[in-house]
Amino acid sequence: MNRFLFNVKWLLCAIVLTTQWASLKANPAETPEVCPSITGPAVSCVNQLETYLTTPVAGYSYAWDVSSGGTLGAATGPSTLINWNVAGAQYVVLISTAPDATVTNCTLNVTVYPRPMPAILTDFISDCPERKLENGASNPQHKEECWVVCEYTTVNYWTTSVPGNSYQWIIVGGTPVTATGSSVAVTWGPAGTGTVILTETSPGGCSETVEQCVKIVESPQALFLFNGQDPA
C-alpha cells in the first residue's frame, strides 16, 4: 500500500514538472525590466540650463517630462535640455518604451537653489577732503562712481550672508586684513585706484561675481604756519 502511494505521488510530481517545463518552453521568460539611468546633475540653481540624457538602446524610444519648476527642451530622444526656473525640490522623468510596447518611467529628483545675488556693502564714509574739479566746482565722493577712501585706511565690506553659500574676496590695490565668509576688512595702499571683487557660489555650483571700484586718495596733511607764513 505504501509503495503504491509513493508511486502515485511520484507520478503526479512528474506530471507537474513536465507541465511547467512545457509552459516555460512555450512562453520563455521575458528580459527583466531595467529602469534606464538618467545622467545629469541632481543639484542645480535657478536659470541654469542643464543637460540630461540616457544611454540609448536599439529599438527603444524615449520621451521626457519635467516638474512645473523647469522648462523642457527636446521632449523626445535620448537627451534633453532643462532650464530650471523655480527653486526647490524638482524632478525630471524619462519615459522609455521597449519594442514590445512596455513602458518604464524613471525619475531623477533635482534640488534647485536660488541663484546668488551678491552686493558689496560698506558703512564707511570718507573723511577725505572733497576733490576740486578743474573749474573749481566741488566733486563730493558720494557722487562718484568709485567709492573714495583715504590711503592706508582700513575699511570693512560685506554682503548679505545666505546659509550654504560660499564667498571669495579679491582685493586689488589693498590688503585683506581679515576675510571671514561674507565680510572682509581691507587696508588700502597708497593713492591710486583699487577694486573689491566678490564671488558668491551656491551649493548648486552656480556663481555670480560683482566688483566695486575704489578711488584711493591722499590723506589730509596738517600744514603748520609760522607767524602766519608758510615756512616753505
Short mmCIF file of N, CA, C and O in Angstrom, two decimals, residues 78-140:
data_model
loop_
_atom_site.label_atom_id
_atom_site.label_comp_id
_atom_site.label_asym_id
_atom_site.label_seq_id
_atom_site.Cartn_x
_atom_site.Cartn_y
_atom_site.Cartn_z
N PRO A 78 17.09 60.54 -26.71
CA PRO A 78 17.86 60.07 -25.56
C PRO A 78 18.44 61.18 -24.69
O PRO A 78 19.03 60.91 -23.66
N SER A 79 18.27 62.45 -25.08
CA SER A 79 18.78 63.56 -24.27
C SER A 79 17.86 64.76 -24.38
O SER A 79 17.08 64.88 -25.33
N THR A 80 17.97 65.65 -23.40
CA THR A 80 17.17 66.86 -23.40
C THR A 80 17.88 67.95 -22.61
O THR A 80 18.79 67.67 -21.82
N LEU A 81 17.45 69.19 -22.82
CA LEU A 81 17.93 70.33 -22.04
C LEU A 81 16.79 70.82 -21.16
O LEU A 81 15.64 70.91 -21.61
N ILE A 82 17.11 71.16 -19.92
CA ILE A 82 16.11 71.69 -18.99
C ILE A 82 16.64 72.96 -18.36
O ILE A 82 17.77 72.99 -17.85
N ASN A 83 15.83 74.00 -18.41
CA ASN A 83 16.16 75.25 -17.71
C ASN A 83 15.34 75.29 -16.43
O ASN A 83 14.11 75.37 -16.46
N TRP A 84 16.03 75.23 -15.30
CA TRP A 84 15.34 75.26 -14.01
C TRP A 84 15.04 76.72 -13.67
O TRP A 84 15.94 77.54 -13.58
N ASN A 85 13.77 77.04 -13.49
CA ASN A 85 13.39 78.44 -13.23
C ASN A 85 12.70 78.67 -11.89
O ASN A 85 12.31 79.80 -11.61
N VAL A 86 12.56 77.62 -11.10
CA VAL A 86 11.97 77.77 -9.76
C VAL A 86 12.82 76.99 -8.76
O VAL A 86 13.15 75.82 -9.00
N ALA A 87 13.19 77.65 -7.66
CA ALA A 87 13.99 76.98 -6.64
C ALA A 87 13.13 75.98 -5.86
O ALA A 87 11.91 76.11 -5.76
N GLY A 88 13.80 74.95 -5.31
CA GLY A 88 13.11 73.96 -4.50
C GLY A 88 13.31 72.56 -5.03
O GLY A 88 14.23 72.28 -5.80
N ALA A 89 12.45 71.64 -4.59
CA ALA A 89 12.53 70.24 -5.00
C ALA A 89 11.85 70.08 -6.36
O ALA A 89 10.65 70.34 -6.49
N GLN A 90 12.61 69.64 -7.35
CA GLN A 90 12.09 69.43 -8.70
C GLN A 90 12.44 68.01 -9.15
O GLN A 90 13.11 67.27 -8.43
N TYR A 91 12.01 67.65 -10.34
CA TYR A 91 12.34 66.31 -10.86
C TYR A 91 12.27 66.30 -12.37
O TYR A 91 11.61 67.14 -13.00
N VAL A 92 12.97 65.33 -12.96
CA VAL A 92 12.91 65.08 -14.39
C VAL A 92 12.55 63.61 -14.59
O VAL A 92 13.02 62.73 -13.84
N VAL A 93 11.69 63.33 -15.56
CA VAL A 93 11.20 61.97 -15.80
C VAL A 93 11.61 61.51 -17.20
O VAL A 93 11.44 62.25 -18.18
N LEU A 94 12.15 60.30 -17.28
CA LEU A 94 12.47 59.66 -18.55
C LEU A 94 11.47 58.53 -18.79
O LEU A 94 11.33 57.64 -17.96
N ILE A 95 10.77 58.60 -19.91
CA ILE A 95 9.78 57.58 -20.26
C ILE A 95 10.36 56.73 -21.37
O ILE A 95 10.58 57.21 -22.50
N SER A 96 10.65 55.46 -21.06
CA SER A 96 11.28 54.55 -22.02
C SER A 96 10.27 53.53 -22.51
O SER A 96 9.59 52.88 -21.72
N THR A 97 10.17 53.40 -23.84
CA THR A 97 9.23 52.44 -24.44
C THR A 97 10.01 51.37 -25.18
O THR A 97 10.79 51.67 -26.09
N ALA A 98 9.82 50.11 -24.77
CA ALA A 98 10.53 48.97 -25.37
C ALA A 98 9.86 48.57 -26.68
O ALA A 98 8.73 48.98 -26.98
N PRO A 99 10.53 47.72 -27.48
CA PRO A 99 9.94 47.25 -28.74
C PRO A 99 8.61 46.54 -28.56
O PRO A 99 7.77 46.55 -29.46
N ASP A 100 8.40 45.90 -27.39
CA ASP A 100 7.12 45.21 -27.17
C ASP A 100 6.08 46.13 -26.53
O ASP A 100 5.08 45.66 -26.00
N ALA A 101 6.36 47.44 -26.57
CA ALA A 101 5.44 48.48 -26.05
C ALA A 101 5.42 48.57 -24.53
O ALA A 101 4.58 49.28 -23.96
N THR A 102 6.34 47.87 -23.87
CA THR A 102 6.43 48.01 -22.42
C THR A 102 7.00 49.39 -22.08
O THR A 102 8.03 49.79 -22.61
N VAL A 103 6.33 50.12 -21.20
CA VAL A 103 6.72 51.48 -20.84
C VAL A 103 7.31 51.49 -19.43
O VAL A 103 6.73 50.92 -18.50
N THR A 104 8.46 52.12 -19.29
CA THR A 104 9.12 52.25 -17.99
C THR A 104 9.40 53.72 -17.72
O THR A 104 9.95 54.42 -18.58
N ASN A 105 9.01 54.17 -16.54
CA ASN A 105 9.27 55.56 -16.15
C ASN A 105 10.40 55.61 -15.12
O ASN A 105 10.40 54.84 -14.15
N CYS A 106 11.33 56.50 -15.33
CA CYS A 106 12.42 56.72 -14.36
C CYS A 106 12.42 58.18 -13.94
O CYS A 106 12.25 59.07 -14.78
N THR A 107 12.62 58.43 -12.66
CA THR A 107 12.58 59.80 -12.14
C THR A 107 13.89 60.13 -11.44
O THR A 107 14.41 59.34 -10.66
N LEU A 108 14.42 61.31 -11.76
CA LEU A 108 15.60 61.83 -11.07
C LEU A 108 15.18 63.08 -10.30
O LEU A 108 14.71 64.05 -10.89
N ASN A 109 15.29 63.04 -8.98
CA ASN A 109 14.97 64.20 -8.16
C ASN A 109 16.11 65.22 -8.23
O ASN A 109 17.28 64.86 -8.17
N VAL A 110 15.74 66.48 -8.35
CA VAL A 110 16.73 67.55 -8.50
C VAL A 110 16.44 68.64 -7.48
O VAL A 110 15.29 69.09 -7.34
N THR A 111 17.46 69.07 -6.77
CA THR A 111 17.34 70.19 -5.84
C THR A 111 17.84 71.44 -6.53
O THR A 111 18.99 71.49 -6.99
N VAL A 112 16.98 72.44 -6.63
CA VAL A 112 17.32 73.68 -7.33
C VAL A 112 17.47 74.81 -6.30
O VAL A 112 16.55 75.08 -5.52
N TYR A 113 18.64 75.44 -6.29
CA TYR A 113 18.92 76.53 -5.35
C TYR A 113 18.72 77.89 -6.02
O TYR A 113 18.87 78.02 -7.24
N PRO A 114 18.38 78.91 -5.23
CA PRO A 114 18.30 80.26 -5.80
C PRO A 114 19.66 80.69 -6.34
O PRO A 114 20.70 80.31 -5.79
N ARG A 115 19.67 81.47 -7.41
CA ARG A 115 20.93 81.96 -7.96
C ARG A 115 21.46 83.06 -7.03
O ARG A 115 20.71 83.92 -6.57
N PRO A 116 22.77 83.03 -6.75
CA PRO A 116 23.34 84.07 -5.89
C PRO A 116 23.13 85.47 -6.46
O PRO A 116 23.18 85.66 -7.68
N MET A 117 22.90 86.42 -5.57
CA MET A 117 22.75 87.83 -5.96
C MET A 117 23.59 88.70 -5.02
O MET A 117 23.06 89.43 -4.18
N PRO A 118 24.91 88.61 -5.13
CA PRO A 118 25.77 89.34 -4.21
C PRO A 118 25.73 90.85 -4.46
O PRO A 118 25.53 91.30 -5.59
N ALA A 119 25.88 91.60 -3.39
CA ALA A 119 26.00 93.06 -3.47
C ALA A 119 27.02 93.49 -2.41
O ALA A 119 26.93 93.08 -1.25
N ILE A 120 28.00 94.27 -2.81
CA ILE A 120 29.04 94.71 -1.88
C ILE A 120 28.53 95.91 -1.11
O ILE A 120 28.07 96.90 -1.69
N LEU A 121 28.60 95.83 0.22
CA LEU A 121 28.10 96.88 1.11
C LEU A 121 29.22 97.38 2.00
O LEU A 121 30.19 96.67 2.28
N THR A 122 29.09 98.62 2.48
CA THR A 122 30.03 99.19 3.45
C THR A 122 29.33 100.31 4.20
O THR A 122 28.38 100.92 3.68
N ASP A 123 29.77 100.55 5.43
CA ASP A 123 29.23 101.68 6.19
C ASP A 123 30.26 102.79 6.28
O ASP A 123 30.12 103.73 7.06
N PHE A 124 31.31 102.71 5.47
CA PHE A 124 32.40 103.68 5.53
C PHE A 124 32.02 104.94 4.77
O PHE A 124 31.55 104.88 3.64
N ILE A 125 32.20 106.08 5.41
CA ILE A 125 32.03 107.38 4.77
C ILE A 125 33.36 108.08 4.80
O ILE A 125 33.93 108.32 5.87
N SER A 126 33.89 108.42 3.63
CA SER A 126 35.22 109.00 3.55
C SER A 126 35.28 110.35 4.26
O SER A 126 34.39 111.19 4.10
N ASP A 127 36.32 110.52 5.06
CA ASP A 127 36.54 111.83 5.66
C ASP A 127 37.66 112.57 4.93
O ASP A 127 38.21 113.54 5.42
N CYS A 128 37.99 112.05 3.73
CA CYS A 128 38.99 112.74 2.92
C CYS A 128 38.38 114.03 2.38
O CYS A 128 37.18 114.13 2.16
N PRO A 129 39.19 115.06 2.15
CA PRO A 129 38.65 116.32 1.65
C PRO A 129 38.05 116.16 0.27
O PRO A 129 38.44 115.30 -0.49
N GLU A 130 37.05 117.01 -0.02
CA GLU A 130 36.45 116.97 -1.34
C GLU A 130 37.48 117.33 -2.39
O GLU A 130 38.28 118.24 -2.21
N ARG A 131 37.45 116.61 -3.48
CA ARG A 131 38.32 116.94 -4.59
C ARG A 131 37.70 118.06 -5.39
O ARG A 131 36.50 118.19 -5.48
N LYS A 132 38.53 118.89 -5.99
CA LYS A 132 38.05 120.01 -6.79
C LYS A 132 38.23 119.71 -8.27
O LYS A 132 39.26 119.17 -8.68
N LEU A 133 37.22 120.04 -9.03
CA LEU A 133 37.34 119.89 -10.46
C LEU A 133 38.18 121.03 -11.01
O LEU A 133 38.49 122.01 -10.32
N GLU A 134 38.55 120.92 -12.26
CA GLU A 134 39.41 121.94 -12.85
C GLU A 134 38.74 123.31 -12.85
O GLU A 134 39.41 124.33 -12.75
N ASN A 135 37.42 123.34 -12.90
CA ASN A 135 36.73 124.62 -12.89
C ASN A 135 36.45 125.12 -11.48
O ASN A 135 35.77 126.13 -11.29
N GLY A 136 36.94 124.38 -10.49
CA GLY A 136 36.79 124.82 -9.11
C GLY A 136 35.56 124.29 -8.43
O GLY A 136 35.37 124.50 -7.23
N ALA A 137 34.69 123.58 -9.15
CA ALA A 137 33.46 123.04 -8.54
C ALA A 137 33.79 121.84 -7.67
O ALA A 137 34.77 121.13 -7.89
N SER A 138 32.96 121.63 -6.65
CA SER A 138 33.18 120.52 -5.75
C SER A 138 32.73 119.22 -6.40
O SER A 138 31.81 119.19 -7.22
N ASN A 139 33.38 118.12 -6.02
CA ASN A 139 33.01 116.80 -6.51
C ASN A 139 32.99 115.86 -5.32
O ASN A 139 33.93 115.12 -5.09
N PRO A 140 31.92 115.88 -4.50
CA PRO A 140 31.86 115.04 -3.30
C PRO A 140 32.00 113.57 -3.65
O PRO A 140 31.52 113.13 -4.69
#
